[in-house]
XYZ file of C-alpha atoms in Angstrom:
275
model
C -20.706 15.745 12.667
C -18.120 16.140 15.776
C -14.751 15.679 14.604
C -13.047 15.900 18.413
C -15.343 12.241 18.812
C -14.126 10.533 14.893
C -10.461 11.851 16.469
C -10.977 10.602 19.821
C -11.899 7.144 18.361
C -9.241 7.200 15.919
C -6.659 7.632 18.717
C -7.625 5.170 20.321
C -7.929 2.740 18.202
C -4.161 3.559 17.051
C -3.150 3.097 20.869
C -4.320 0.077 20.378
C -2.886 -1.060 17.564
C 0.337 -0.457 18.228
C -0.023 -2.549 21.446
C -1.264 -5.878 19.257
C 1.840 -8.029 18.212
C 0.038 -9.123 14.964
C -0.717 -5.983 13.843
C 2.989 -3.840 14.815
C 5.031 -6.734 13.564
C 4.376 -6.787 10.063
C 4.343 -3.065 9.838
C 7.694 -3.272 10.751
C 8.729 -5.910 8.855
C 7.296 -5.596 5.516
C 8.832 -2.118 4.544
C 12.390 -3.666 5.852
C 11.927 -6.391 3.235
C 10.724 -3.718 0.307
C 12.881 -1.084 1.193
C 15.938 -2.332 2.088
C 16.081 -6.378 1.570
C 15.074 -6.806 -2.093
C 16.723 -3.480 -3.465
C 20.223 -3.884 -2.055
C 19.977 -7.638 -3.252
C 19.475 -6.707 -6.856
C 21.766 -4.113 -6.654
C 24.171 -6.076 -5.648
C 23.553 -8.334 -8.038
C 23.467 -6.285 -11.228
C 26.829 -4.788 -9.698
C 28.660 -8.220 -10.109
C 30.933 -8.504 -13.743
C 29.730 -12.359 -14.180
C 25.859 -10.727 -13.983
C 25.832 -8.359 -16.751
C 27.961 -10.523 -18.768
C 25.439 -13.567 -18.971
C 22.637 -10.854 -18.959
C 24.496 -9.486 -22.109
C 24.230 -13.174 -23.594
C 20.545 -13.816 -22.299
C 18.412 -14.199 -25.640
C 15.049 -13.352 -22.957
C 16.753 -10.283 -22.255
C 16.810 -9.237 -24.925
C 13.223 -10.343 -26.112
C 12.511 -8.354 -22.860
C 14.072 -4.813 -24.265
C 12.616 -5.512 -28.311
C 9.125 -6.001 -26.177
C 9.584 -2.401 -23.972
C 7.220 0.306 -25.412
C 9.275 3.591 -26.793
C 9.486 5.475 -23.967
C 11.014 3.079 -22.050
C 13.560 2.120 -24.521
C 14.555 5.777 -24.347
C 15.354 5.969 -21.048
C 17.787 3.186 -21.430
C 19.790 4.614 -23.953
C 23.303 4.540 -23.312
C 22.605 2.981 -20.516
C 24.654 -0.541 -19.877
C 22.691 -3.945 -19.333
C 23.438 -3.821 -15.645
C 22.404 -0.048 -15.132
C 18.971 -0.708 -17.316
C 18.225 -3.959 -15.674
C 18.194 -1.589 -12.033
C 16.672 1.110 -13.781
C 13.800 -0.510 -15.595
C 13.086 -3.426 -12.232
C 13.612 -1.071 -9.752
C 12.320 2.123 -10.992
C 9.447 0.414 -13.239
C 8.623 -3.096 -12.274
C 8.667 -3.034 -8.545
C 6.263 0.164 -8.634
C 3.347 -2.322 -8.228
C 5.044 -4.172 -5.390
C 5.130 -0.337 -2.641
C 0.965 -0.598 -3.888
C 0.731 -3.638 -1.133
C 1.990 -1.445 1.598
C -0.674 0.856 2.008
C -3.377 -2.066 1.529
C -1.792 -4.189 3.735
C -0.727 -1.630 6.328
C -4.232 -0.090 5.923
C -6.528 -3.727 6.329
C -4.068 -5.187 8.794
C -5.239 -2.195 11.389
C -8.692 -1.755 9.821
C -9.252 -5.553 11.012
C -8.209 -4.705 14.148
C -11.729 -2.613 14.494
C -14.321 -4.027 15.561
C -12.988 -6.899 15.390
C -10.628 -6.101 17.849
C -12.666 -4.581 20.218
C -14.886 -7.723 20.385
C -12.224 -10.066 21.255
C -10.795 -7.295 24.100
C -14.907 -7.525 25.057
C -15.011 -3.498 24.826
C -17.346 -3.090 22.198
C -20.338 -2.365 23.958
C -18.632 0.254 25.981
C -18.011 1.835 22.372
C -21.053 1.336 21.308
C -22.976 3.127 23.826
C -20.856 6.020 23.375
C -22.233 9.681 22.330
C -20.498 9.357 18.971
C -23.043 8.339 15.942
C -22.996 5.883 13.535
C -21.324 8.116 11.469
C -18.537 9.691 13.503
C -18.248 5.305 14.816
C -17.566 4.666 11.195
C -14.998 7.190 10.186
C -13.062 7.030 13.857
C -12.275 3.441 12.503
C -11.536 4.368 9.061
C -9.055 7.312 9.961
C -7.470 5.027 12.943
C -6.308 2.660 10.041
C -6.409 5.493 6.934
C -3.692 7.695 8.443
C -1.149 5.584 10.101
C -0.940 3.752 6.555
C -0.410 6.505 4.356
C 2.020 7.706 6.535
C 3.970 4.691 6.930
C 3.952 4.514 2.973
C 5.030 7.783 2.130
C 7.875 7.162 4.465
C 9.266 4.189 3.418
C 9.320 5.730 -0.103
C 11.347 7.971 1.128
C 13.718 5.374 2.677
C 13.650 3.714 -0.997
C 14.540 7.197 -2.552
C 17.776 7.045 -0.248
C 18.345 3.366 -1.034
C 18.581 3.579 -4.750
C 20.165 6.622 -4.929
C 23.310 5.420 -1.769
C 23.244 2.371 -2.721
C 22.966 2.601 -6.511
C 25.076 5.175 -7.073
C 28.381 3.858 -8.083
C 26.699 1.803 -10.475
C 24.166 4.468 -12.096
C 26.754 7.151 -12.084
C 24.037 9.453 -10.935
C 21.458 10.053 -8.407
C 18.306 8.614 -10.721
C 15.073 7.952 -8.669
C 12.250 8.638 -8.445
C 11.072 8.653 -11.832
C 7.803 10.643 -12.453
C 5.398 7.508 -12.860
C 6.129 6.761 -8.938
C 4.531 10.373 -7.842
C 1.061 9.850 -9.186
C 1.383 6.042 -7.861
C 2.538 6.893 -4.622
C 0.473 10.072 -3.708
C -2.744 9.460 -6.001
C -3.437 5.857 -6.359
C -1.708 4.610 -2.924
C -3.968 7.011 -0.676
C -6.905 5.868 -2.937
C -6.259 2.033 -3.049
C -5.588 2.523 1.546
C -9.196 3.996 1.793
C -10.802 0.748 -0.389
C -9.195 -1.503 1.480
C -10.037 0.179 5.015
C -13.847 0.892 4.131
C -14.225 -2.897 3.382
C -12.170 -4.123 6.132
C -13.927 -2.323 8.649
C -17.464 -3.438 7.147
C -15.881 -6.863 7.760
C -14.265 -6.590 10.359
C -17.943 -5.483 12.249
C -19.573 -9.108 11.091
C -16.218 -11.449 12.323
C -15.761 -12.472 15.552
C -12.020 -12.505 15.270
C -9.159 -9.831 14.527
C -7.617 -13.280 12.107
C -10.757 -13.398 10.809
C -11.027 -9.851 9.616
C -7.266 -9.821 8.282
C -7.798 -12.970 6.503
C -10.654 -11.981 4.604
C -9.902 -8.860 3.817
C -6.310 -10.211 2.293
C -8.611 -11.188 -0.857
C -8.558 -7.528 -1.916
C -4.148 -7.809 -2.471
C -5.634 -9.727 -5.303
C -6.151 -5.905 -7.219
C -2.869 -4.992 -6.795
C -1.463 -8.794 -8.030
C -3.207 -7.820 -11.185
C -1.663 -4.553 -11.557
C 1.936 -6.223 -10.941
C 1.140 -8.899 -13.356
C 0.243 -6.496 -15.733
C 3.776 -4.395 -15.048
C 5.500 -6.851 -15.589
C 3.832 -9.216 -18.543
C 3.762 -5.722 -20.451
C 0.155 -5.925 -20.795
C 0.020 -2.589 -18.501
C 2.832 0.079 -17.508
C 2.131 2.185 -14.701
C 3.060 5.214 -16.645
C 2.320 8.942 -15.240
C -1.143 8.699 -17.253
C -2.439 5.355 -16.684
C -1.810 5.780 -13.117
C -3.640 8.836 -12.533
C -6.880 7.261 -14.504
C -6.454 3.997 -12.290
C -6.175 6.526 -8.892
C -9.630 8.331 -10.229
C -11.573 5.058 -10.942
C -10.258 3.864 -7.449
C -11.627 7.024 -6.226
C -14.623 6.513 -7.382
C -15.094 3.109 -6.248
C -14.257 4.214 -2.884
C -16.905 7.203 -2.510
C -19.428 4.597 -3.657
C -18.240 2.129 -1.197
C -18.018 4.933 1.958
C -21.498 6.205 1.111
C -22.782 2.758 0.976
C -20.832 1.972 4.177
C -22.139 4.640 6.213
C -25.738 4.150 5.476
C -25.466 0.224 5.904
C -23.086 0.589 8.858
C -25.213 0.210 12.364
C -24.624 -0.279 15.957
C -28.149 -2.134 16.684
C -26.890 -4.833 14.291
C -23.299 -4.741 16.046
C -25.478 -5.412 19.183
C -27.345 -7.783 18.200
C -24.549 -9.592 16.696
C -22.954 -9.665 20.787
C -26.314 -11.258 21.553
């Protein structure tokens, strides 16, 4: 296996991404909006007197805290309603919400593939390259891979800075991150990316359009719906455990899926497909 050719081709095809409108724009937009747009807002929010008063008198808020397991309800203590409400939504709930970055970031230039190269008419030029199936396959995945783990471990960054500037005169105390979001953001983001990418690109070498890789590919946000719903319905807390054992069984579902990629993954087929 050459690595300087999966390199080359991942280069490339991260030039070229970053020259498509529909794939730089939401890259640019989307962490804006998770980062900065819906923090501040609650923030903000939970910082105003007439807030914390009716969330004082709120007989769902409370249901809310008698339905928290223990180690939540710990934290909390002697915390005030405003300062939990940020703690337990920002630091708890929204955890599931930075799991749609790396998917989307990761499918949204995975699509951009083959699909991509078919609508720019350069994919026979790529095809009849030196590089095996192989090396074709993981050029794509690493063009999409990297850039989106990347961009994910950087905007939690920005979020670290957000909650801790912006929160601080209301938490009294620089507060995030909490330990669940290391095992979430290092374990099971880099895990749930390289799903995503391995069936995007699969797709995204049977669709004639770079649309009509995104759009089917979109389908697999529906995992990490399920994992917010779960968050927040209390059925499921992304605890330190729970999202280490959800990281390995995405793990494992991905070196199925890669195997199985590489040894269904052809160029005659791509060809014939251009016939």
């Amino acid at each position: 296996m050459n690595w300087k050719r999966i390199f080359t081709i991942a280069n490339k095809d991260i030039y070229e991404a970053r020259q498509n409108k529909a794939v730089a724009l939401p890259i640019m937009i989307v962490p804006l909006i998770f980062i900065l747009v819906l923090p501040l807002t609650f923030i903000l929010i939970s910082m105003d007197p007439s807030m914390s008063g009716s969330l004082t008198s709120d007989p769902d808020t409370a249901k809310m805290f008698e339905m928290m397991p223990a180690f939540m309800t710990q934290a909390t203590q002697g915390m005030n309603v405003s300062q939990s409400f940020v703690y337990l939504f920002l630091g708890y709930f929204f955890a599931p919400f930075f799991l749609i970055l790396p998917i989307m970031f990761s499918t949204v230039i995975a699509s951009e593939s083959f699909a991509g190269e078919r609508e720019r008419k350069t994919i026979e030029a790529l095809l009849y390259t030196p590089a095996t199936d192989t090396e074709l396959f993981l050029g794509k995945v690493l063009a999409a891979f990297i850039p989106a783990i990347l961009i994910t471990w950087v905007s939690f960054a920005a979020y670290i800075l957000v909650l801790n500037g912006v929160g601080y005169p209301l938490m009294q105390r620089l507060w995030f991150p909490l330990t669940n979001w290391y095992p979430l953001i290092f374990w099971v983001s880099p895990a749930l990316s390289l799903l995503g990418i391995s069936a995007t690109v699969l797709i995204s070498s049977k669709v004639q359009t770079f649309m009509g890789a995104y759009q089917t590919s979109a389908s697999l946000v529906l995992v990490v719906i399920a994992l917010m719903v779960g968050q927040i319905t209390g059925v499921l807390y992304l605890s330190t455990g729970i999202s280490l054992l959800v990281g390995l069984v995405l793990w494992l579902i991905d070196a199925v899926l890669v195997y199985l990629a590489i040894h269904t993954f052809g160029r005659e087929k791509l060809l014939a497909s251009e016939a």
